[in-house]
Amino acid sequence: MTCSRPHLTSRRRFLTISAAALGCSGLPAAASTPVARWRGRAMGAQTGMVLVGLDDTGARRAFHAVERELARLERIFSLYVTDSQLSQLNATGILKSPAPELLEVLSLSDALNAASGGAFDPSLQPLWLLRARTAAQGRAATPGELDAARALVGWDEVRFDAGSVRLAPGMALTLNGVAQGFVTDRIAALLRGRGLHDVLVDMGEIAALGRRADGADWTAGIARPDGRIVNRVALRDRALATSAPEGTLLGANQGHILDPRAPSGAPKHGLVAVSADRAAVADGLSTALCLLSKEEAGQTLLAFSGARLETLEQLQEKPT
């Protein structure tokens, strides 16, 4: 799965979800239907949303509420925020009285880990940091370095309940393979709670509620890292997430999605897109499925009702 450190770009999906195909601009709208758009940053990347049916005053209030909620969630999940709950956990190995949101994401991560046969593993952070560090140094990690980092990886060593989250010594977590989707779900729920029924939320993953202002379904374009759209998906009350190992490179030939189960850590697919009822589920699945065979991917999807594979492209071999 994917991991990150605070000073590196952590987002991969902004390269594989085409903003031009989100239905955010250039669309006819009923003359009486206002449409409000917002752009900002969250979890280290550009984000946005489209709200149908709000006047300027209502939109400003909604956007202000979204910004407050994003700031609160970043103080839980972000590796960019040094005093976030996740950063505190990684620094000390223990977090007392974790936020309910953190426990919810850890519980989902547990289900994803089990369903994927260990391919989805938030404890991969030490291995990812090693790969990032050696790539920055222009060299490959040594066998000894890899063995030492891999010894710190193991989801079964993570303990969590309402009282605390505990890691074995030297371990660290990243939740970038699922937290963006969770944040997307939370923002969509916030807007729904304010009485909005036609909304598109893009927080790195997409949640589409209702319809566009012209009455059509929202449409998302699934693109390769070079920007070429390979599929379009109509969305209504549904979420979409994509992953592309080469969307971010740790070095000349090392993608950012690593397999904790294999010494090479090589992914099997170059582009994966999954839709589901929840963006967090789609997020985690799109990450895990990059590392699974087509048959394994199908079995993993069965563990999550309503999840659907939208795109699966084999990783292209590079010439030697």
C-alpha positions as a Markdown table, in Angstrom:
| # | Residue | x | y | z |
|---|---|---|---|---|
| 1 | Met | 0.0 | 0.0 | 0.0 |
| 2 | Thr | 1.0 | 3.6 | -0.2 |
| 3 | Cys | 2.7 | 5.6 | 2.6 |
| 4 | Ser | 4.2 | 9.1 | 3.0 |
| 5 | Arg | 6.3 | 11.3 | 5.1 |
| 6 | Pro | 5.4 | 14.9 | 6.0 |
| 7 | His | 7.7 | 16.7 | 3.5 |
| 8 | Leu | 7.0 | 14.6 | 0.5 |
| 9 | Thr | 4.0 | 14.8 | -1.8 |
| 10 | Ser | 1.7 | 12.2 | -0.5 |
| 11 | Arg | -1.1 | 12.4 | -3.1 |
| 12 | Arg | -1.3 | 10.1 | -6.1 |
| 13 | Arg | -4.9 | 10.3 | -7.1 |
| 14 | Phe | -4.9 | 13.9 | -8.3 |
| 15 | Leu | -3.0 | 12.5 | -11.3 |
| 16 | Thr | -5.5 | 9.8 | -12.0 |
| 17 | Ile | -8.8 | 11.6 | -11.5 |
| 18 | Ser | -9.2 | 14.2 | -14.2 |
| 19 | Ala | -10.6 | 17.5 | -12.8 |
| 20 | Ala | -11.9 | 18.4 | -16.3 |
| 21 | Ala | -14.1 | 15.3 | -16.3 |
| 22 | Leu | -15.7 | 15.9 | -12.9 |
| 23 | Gly | -18.6 | 17.9 | -14.2 |
| 24 | Cys | -17.3 | 20.9 | -12.4 |
| 25 | Ser | -17.3 | 23.4 | -15.3 |
| 26 | Gly | -18.7 | 24.2 | -18.6 |
| 27 | Leu | -22.0 | 22.5 | -17.9 |
| 28 | Pro | -25.5 | 23.9 | -18.6 |
| 29 | Ala | -27.5 | 24.6 | -15.5 |
| 30 | Ala | -31.1 | 25.5 | -15.0 |
| 31 | Ala | -31.4 | 29.2 | -14.8 |
| 32 | Ser | -33.0 | 29.0 | -11.4 |
| 33 | Thr | -30.5 | 26.6 | -9.9 |
| 34 | Pro | -27.4 | 28.2 | -8.3 |
| 35 | Val | -24.1 | 26.3 | -8.4 |
| 36 | Ala | -21.3 | 27.0 | -5.9 |
| 37 | Arg | -17.7 | 25.8 | -6.3 |
| 38 | Trp | -14.9 | 25.6 | -3.8 |
| 39 | Arg | -11.2 | 24.9 | -4.1 |
| 40 | Gly | -8.8 | 24.4 | -1.2 |
| 41 | Arg | -6.2 | 22.1 | 0.3 |
| 42 | Ala | -6.4 | 19.2 | 2.6 |
| 43 | Met | -4.0 | 16.4 | 3.6 |
| 44 | Gly | -1.3 | 18.0 | 1.5 |
| 45 | Ala | -3.1 | 18.3 | -1.8 |
| 46 | Gln | -5.6 | 20.3 | -3.8 |
| 47 | Thr | -9.3 | 19.6 | -3.1 |
| 48 | Gly | -12.6 | 20.9 | -4.3 |
| 49 | Met | -16.4 | 20.5 | -4.3 |
| 50 | Val | -19.5 | 21.6 | -6.2 |
| 51 | Leu | -22.7 | 22.4 | -4.4 |
| 52 | Val | -26.0 | 22.6 | -6.3 |
| 53 | Gly | -28.9 | 24.6 | -4.9 |
| 54 | Leu | -27.2 | 27.1 | -2.6 |
| 55 | Asp | -27.1 | 30.9 | -2.9 |
| 56 | Asp | -23.9 | 32.8 | -2.2 |
| 57 | Thr | -24.7 | 33.3 | 1.5 |
| 58 | Gly | -25.5 | 29.6 | 2.1 |
| 59 | Ala | -22.5 | 28.5 | 0.1 |
| 60 | Arg | -20.2 | 30.6 | 2.2 |
| 61 | Arg | -21.5 | 29.2 | 5.4 |
| 62 | Ala | -21.2 | 25.6 | 4.0 |
| 63 | Phe | -17.7 | 26.2 | 2.8 |
| 64 | His | -16.7 | 27.6 | 6.2 |
| 65 | Ala | -18.1 | 24.6 | 8.0 |
| 66 | Val | -16.2 | 22.3 | 5.6 |
| 67 | Glu | -12.9 | 24.2 | 6.2 |
| 68 | Arg | -13.4 | 23.8 | 10.0 |
| 69 | Glu | -14.1 | 20.1 | 9.6 |
| 70 | Leu | -11.1 | 19.6 | 7.4 |
| 71 | Ala | -8.8 | 21.3 | 9.9 |
| 72 | Arg | -10.2 | 19.0 | 12.7 |
| 73 | Leu | -9.7 | 15.9 | 10.6 |
| 74 | Glu | -6.1 | 16.9 | 9.7 |
| 75 | Arg | -5.3 | 17.1 | 13.4 |
| 76 | Ile | -6.2 | 13.4 | 13.5 |
| 77 | Phe | -4.8 | 11.9 | 10.4 |
| 78 | Ser | -2.2 | 14.1 | 8.7 |
| 79 | Leu | 1.5 | 13.3 | 8.6 |
| 80 | Tyr | 2.0 | 16.9 | 7.5 |
| 81 | Val | 0.8 | 18.1 | 11.0 |
| 82 | Thr | 3.5 | 17.4 | 13.6 |
| 83 | Asp | 1.0 | 17.2 | 16.5 |
| 84 | Ser | -1.7 | 15.3 | 14.8 |
| 85 | Gln | -2.9 | 12.1 | 16.6 |
| 86 | Leu | -1.2 | 10.0 | 13.9 |
| 87 | Ser | 2.1 | 11.9 | 14.2 |
| 88 | Gln | 2.0 | 11.6 | 18.0 |
| 89 | Leu | 1.4 | 7.9 | 17.7 |
| 90 | Asn | 4.3 | 7.4 | 15.4 |
| 91 | Ala | 6.6 | 9.5 | 17.6 |
| 92 | Thr | 5.8 | 7.7 | 20.8 |
| 93 | Gly | 4.3 | 4.3 | 19.9 |
| 94 | Ile | 1.2 | 5.0 | 22.0 |
| 95 | Leu | -1.8 | 7.2 | 21.7 |
| 96 | Lys | -4.2 | 7.4 | 24.6 |
| 97 | Ser | -7.9 | 8.3 | 24.1 |
| 98 | Pro | -7.8 | 8.2 | 20.3 |
| 99 | Ala | -10.5 | 10.0 | 18.4 |
| 100 | Pro | -13.4 | 7.9 | 17.3 |
| 101 | Glu | -12.6 | 8.8 | 13.7 |
| 102 | Leu | -9.1 | 7.3 | 14.1 |
| 103 | Leu | -10.6 | 4.1 | 15.6 |
| 104 | Glu | -13.1 | 3.8 | 12.7 |
| 105 | Val | -10.3 | 4.1 | 10.2 |
| 106 | Leu | -8.1 | 1.6 | 12.0 |
| 107 | Ser | -11.1 | -0.8 | 12.1 |
| 108 | Leu | -11.6 | -0.5 | 8.4 |
| 109 | Ser | -7.9 | -0.9 | 7.8 |
| 110 | Asp | -8.1 | -4.2 | 9.8 |
| 111 | Ala | -10.9 | -5.4 | 7.5 |
| 112 | Leu | -9.0 | -4.4 | 4.4 |
| 113 | Asn | -5.8 | -6.1 | 5.7 |
| 114 | Ala | -7.7 | -9.4 | 6.3 |
| 115 | Ala | -9.6 | -9.3 | 3.0 |
| 116 | Ser | -6.5 | -8.5 | 0.9 |
| 117 | Gly | -4.3 | -11.1 | 2.5 |
| 118 | Gly | -2.0 | -8.5 | 4.0 |
| 119 | Ala | -1.5 | -6.4 | 0.9 |
| 120 | Phe | -3.2 | -3.5 | 2.6 |
| 121 | Asp | -1.0 | -2.7 | 5.7 |
| 122 | Pro | -0.7 | 0.8 | 7.2 |
| 123 | Ser | 2.3 | -0.4 | 9.2 |
| 124 | Leu | 4.4 | -0.2 | 6.0 |
| 125 | Gln | 5.6 | 3.3 | 6.8 |
| 126 | Pro | 9.2 | 2.3 | 7.9 |
| 127 | Leu | 9.7 | 0.5 | 4.6 |
| 128 | Trp | 8.3 | 3.4 | 2.6 |
| 129 | Leu | 10.5 | 5.8 | 4.5 |
| 130 | Leu | 13.6 | 3.7 | 3.7 |
| 131 | Arg | 12.7 | 3.6 | 0.0 |
| 132 | Ala | 12.1 | 7.3 | -0.1 |
| 133 | Arg | 15.4 | 8.1 | 1.7 |
| 134 | Thr | 17.5 | 5.9 | -0.4 |
| 135 | Ala | 15.9 | 7.1 | -3.6 |
| 136 | Ala | 16.7 | 10.7 | -2.5 |
| 137 | Gln | 20.3 | 9.5 | -2.0 |
| 138 | Gly | 20.3 | 8.1 | -5.6 |
| 139 | Arg | 20.9 | 4.5 | -4.5 |
| 140 | Ala | 19.0 | 1.3 | -3.8 |
| 141 | Ala | 18.4 | 0.1 | -0.3 |
| 142 | Thr | 20.8 | -2.6 | 0.9 |
| 143 | Pro | 19.6 | -6.1 | 1.8 |
| 144 | Gly | 20.4 | -5.3 | 5.5 |
| 145 | Glu | 18.4 | -2.1 | 5.4 |
| 146 | Leu | 15.5 | -3.8 | 3.8 |
| 147 | Asp | 15.5 | -6.6 | 6.4 |
| 148 | Ala | 15.6 | -4.1 | 9.2 |
| 149 | Ala | 12.7 | -2.0 | 7.8 |
| 150 | Arg | 10.6 | -5.1 | 7.0 |
| 151 | Ala | 11.1 | -6.3 | 10.6 |
| 152 | Leu | 9.2 | -3.2 | 11.7 |
| 153 | Val | 6.2 | -4.0 | 9.4 |
| 154 | Gly | 3.3 | -6.1 | 10.7 |
| 155 | Trp | -0.3 | -5.2 | 11.1 |
| 156 | Asp | -0.8 | -7.9 | 13.8 |
| 157 | Glu | 1.5 | -5.9 | 16.1 |
| 158 | Val | -0.9 | -2.9 | 16.1 |
| 159 | Arg | -3.3 | -2.8 | 19.1 |
| 160 | Phe | -6.2 | -0.4 | 19.4 |
| 161 | Asp | -9.3 | 0.1 | 21.4 |
| 162 | Ala | -11.2 | 3.1 | 22.8 |
| 163 | Gly | -8.6 | 3.5 | 25.5 |
| 164 | Ser | -5.4 | 3.6 | 23.3 |
| 165 | Val | -3.6 | 2.7 | 20.2 |
| 166 | Arg | -0.2 | 0.9 | 20.7 |
| 167 | Leu | 2.6 | 0.1 | 18.3 |
| 168 | Ala | 5.5 | -2.3 | 18.8 |
| 169 | Pro | 8.8 | -0.5 | 19.3 |
| 170 | Gly | 10.1 | 1.2 | 16.1 |
| 171 | Met | 6.8 | 0.8 | 14.2 |
| 172 | Ala | 5.0 | 3.7 | 12.5 |
| 173 | Leu | 1.7 | 3.9 | 10.6 |
| 174 | Thr | 0.5 | 5.8 | 7.5 |
| 175 | Leu | -3.2 | 6.0 | 6.7 |
| 176 | Asn | -2.8 | 7.7 | 3.4 |
| 177 | Gly | -4.3 | 4.6 | 1.7 |
| 178 | Val | -7.6 | 5.1 | 3.4 |
| 179 | Ala | -7.8 | 8.4 | 5.3 |
| 180 | Gln | -8.4 | 10.6 | 2.2 |
| 181 | Gly | -11.5 | 8.5 | 1.4 |
| 182 | Phe | -12.6 | 8.7 | 5.0 |
| 183 | Val | -12.3 | 12.5 | 4.9 |
| 184 | Thr | -14.2 | 12.6 | 1.7 |
| 185 | Asp | -17.1 | 10.6 | 3.3 |
| 186 | Arg | -17.1 | 13.0 | 6.4 |
| 187 | Ile | -17.3 | 16.1 | 4.2 |
| 188 | Ala | -20.1 | 14.6 | 2.2 |
| 189 | Ala | -22.0 | 13.6 | 5.3 |
| 190 | Leu | -21.5 | 17.1 | 6.7 |
| 191 | Leu | -23.0 | 18.7 | 3.6 |
| 192 | Arg | -25.9 | 16.1 | 3.6 |
| 193 | Gly | -26.6 | 17.1 | 7.2 |
| 194 | Arg | -27.0 | 20.7 | 6.1 |
| 195 | Gly | -29.8 | 19.7 | 3.8 |
| 196 | Leu | -27.8 | 19.4 | 0.5 |
| 197 | His | -28.7 | 16.6 | -1.8 |
| 198 | Asp | -26.7 | 17.3 | -5.0 |
| 199 | Val | -23.0 | 17.6 | -4.2 |
| 200 | Leu | -19.7 | 16.5 | -5.7 |
| 201 | Val | -16.8 | 16.3 | -3.2 |
| 202 | Asp | -13.2 | 15.7 | -4.3 |
| 203 | Met | -10.9 | 15.3 | -1.4 |
| 204 | Gly | -8.5 | 13.1 | -3.3 |
| 205 | Glu | -11.3 | 10.6 | -3.7 |
| 206 | Ile | -14.7 | 11.5 | -5.1 |
| 207 | Ala | -18.1 | 11.3 | -3.4 |
| 208 | Ala | -21.1 | 12.2 | -5.6 |
| 209 | Leu | -24.5 | 12.9 | -4.0 |
| 210 | Gly | -27.6 | 13.2 | -6.2 |
| 211 | Arg | -27.2 | 14.9 | -9.6 |
| 212 | Arg | -25.6 | 17.8 | -11.4 |
| 213 | Ala | -27.6 | 21.1 | -11.8 |
| 214 | Asp | -28.7 | 19.9 | -15.3 |
| 215 | Gly | -30.2 | 16.8 | -13.9 |
| 216 | Ala | -27.6 | 14.3 | -15.2 |
| 217 | Asp | -25.4 | 12.1 | -13.1 |
| 218 | Trp | -22.0 | 13.3 | -12.0 |
| 219 | Thr | -19.3 | 12.0 | -14.3 |
| 220 | Ala | -15.7 | 11.2 | -13.3 |
| 221 | Gly | -12.9 | 10.5 | -15.7 |
| 222 | Ile | -10.3 | 7.9 | -14.8 |
| 223 | Ala | -6.9 | 8.8 | -16.2 |
| 224 | Arg | -3.4 | 7.4 | -16.3 |
| 225 | Pro | -0.6 | 9.3 | -14.7 |
| 226 | Asp | 0.1 | 11.0 | -18.1 |
| 227 | Gly | -3.4 | 12.5 | -18.0 |
| 228 | Arg | -4.9 | 10.3 | -20.7 |
| 229 | Ile | -8.5 | 9.4 | -19.7 |
| 230 | Val | -9.2 | 5.7 | -20.2 |
| 231 | Asn | -12.6 | 5.4 | -18.7 |
| 232 | Arg | -15.6 | 7.5 | -17.6 |
| 233 | Val | -17.9 | 6.6 | -14.7 |
| 234 | Ala | -21.3 | 8.0 | -14.0 |
| 235 | Leu | -21.9 | 8.5 | -10.3 |
| 236 | Arg | -25.0 | 9.1 | -8.2 |
| 237 | Asp | -24.8 | 8.6 | -4.4 |
| 238 | Arg | -21.6 | 6.7 | -4.9 |
| 239 | Ala | -17.9 | 7.2 | -4.4 |
| 240 | Leu | -14.8 | 6.6 | -6.6 |
| 241 | Ala | -11.1 | 6.2 | -5.9 |
| 242 | Thr | -8.2 | 5.5 | -8.1 |
| 243 | Ser | -4.6 | 4.4 | -7.5 |
| 244 | Ala | -1.6 | 4.4 | -9.9 |
| 245 | Pro | 1.8 | 3.2 | -8.5 |
| 246 | Glu | 3.7 | 5.4 | -10.9 |
| 247 | Gly | 1.6 | 8.5 | -10.1 |
| 248 | Thr | 4.4 | 9.4 | -7.7 |
| 249 | Leu | 7.9 | 7.9 | -8.1 |
| 250 | Leu | 10.4 | 7.4 | -5.2 |
| 251 | Gly | 13.2 | 7.1 | -7.7 |
| 252 | Ala | 13.7 | 6.6 | -11.4 |
| 253 | Asn | 11.9 | 3.2 | -11.5 |
| 254 | Gln | 10.3 | 2.9 | -8.0 |
| 255 | Gly | 6.6 | 3.6 | -7.7 |
| 256 | His | 5.1 | 4.7 | -4.4 |
| 257 | Ile | 2.9 | 1.7 | -3.8 |
| 258 | Leu | 4.9 | -1.1 | -2.1 |
| 259 | Asp | 3.9 | -4.6 | -1.2 |
| 260 | Pro | 4.6 | -5.4 | 2.4 |
| 261 | Arg | 4.4 | -9.2 | 1.7 |
| 262 | Ala | 7.1 | -9.4 | -1.0 |
| 263 | Pro | 10.8 | -8.6 | -1.0 |
| 264 | Ser | 10.6 | -6.8 | -4.3 |
| 265 | Gly | 7.4 | -4.9 | -3.3 |
| 266 | Ala | 6.4 | -4.6 | -6.9 |
| 267 | Pro | 2.8 | -3.8 | -7.8 |
| 268 | Lys | 0.9 | -5.8 | -10.4 |
| 269 | His | -1.3 | -3.1 | -11.9 |
| 270 | Gly | -0.5 | 0.4 | -13.2 |
| 271 | Leu | -4.0 | 1.8 | -12.7 |
| 272 | Val | -6.9 | 0.7 | -10.5 |
| 273 | Ala | -10.2 | 2.4 | -10.0 |
| 274 | Val | -12.9 | 1.2 | -7.6 |
| 275 | Ser | -16.4 | 2.6 | -6.8 |
| 276 | Ala | -18.3 | 1.9 | -3.6 |
| 277 | Asp | -20.9 | 3.2 | -1.3 |
| 278 | Arg | -18.2 | 4.8 | 0.8 |
| 279 | Ala | -15.1 | 6.6 | -0.4 |
| 280 | Ala | -13.0 | 5.1 | 2.4 |
| 281 | Val | -13.8 | 1.6 | 1.2 |
| 282 | Ala | -13.1 | 2.6 | -2.5 |
| 283 | Asp | -9.8 | 4.3 | -1.4 |
| 284 | Gly | -8.5 | 1.3 | 0.5 |
| 285 | Leu | -9.5 | -1.2 | -2.1 |
| 286 | Ser | -8.0 | 0.8 | -5.0 |
| 287 | Thr | -4.7 | 0.8 | -3.1 |
| 288 | Ala | -4.7 | -2.9 | -2.2 |
| 289 | Leu | -5.8 | -4.1 | -5.6 |
| 290 | Cys | -2.7 | -2.6 | -7.2 |
| 291 | Leu | -0.8 | -5.4 | -5.5 |
| 292 | Leu | -3.1 | -8.3 | -6.2 |
| 293 | Ser | -3.7 | -10.6 | -9.2 |
| 294 | Lys | -7.0 | -10.2 | -11.0 |
| 295 | Glu | -8.4 | -13.3 | -9.3 |
| 296 | Glu | -7.2 | -12.1 | -5.9 |
| 297 | Ala | -8.8 | -8.7 | -6.6 |
| 298 | Gly | -12.1 | -10.3 | -7.3 |
| 299 | Gln | -12.1 | -12.2 | -4.1 |
| 300 | Thr | -11.1 | -9.1 | -2.1 |
| 301 | Leu | -14.0 | -7.1 | -3.6 |
| 302 | Leu | -16.5 | -9.7 | -2.4 |
| 303 | Ala | -15.7 | -8.8 | 1.2 |
| 304 | Phe | -17.2 | -5.3 | 0.7 |
| 305 | Ser | -20.8 | -5.2 | -0.3 |
| 306 | Gly | -21.4 | -2.9 | -3.2 |
| 307 | Ala | -17.8 | -2.4 | -4.1 |
| 308 | Arg | -17.1 | -2.5 | -7.9 |
| 309 | Leu | -14.0 | -2.6 | -10.0 |
| 310 | Glu | -14.2 | 0.1 | -12.6 |
| 311 | Thr | -10.7 | 0.0 | -14.2 |
| 312 | Leu | -7.8 | -2.5 | -13.9 |
| 313 | Glu | -4.7 | -2.0 | -16.1 |
| 314 | Gln | -1.7 | -4.2 | -15.9 |
| 315 | Leu | 1.6 | -2.4 | -15.1 |
| 316 | Gln | 3.6 | -2.0 | -18.2 |
| 317 | Glu | 7.1 | -3.5 | -18.1 |
| 318 | Lys | 9.9 | -1.1 | -18.6 |
| 319 | Pro | 12.5 | -1.8 | -21.2 |
| 320 | Thr | 15.9 | -2.9 | -19.8 |
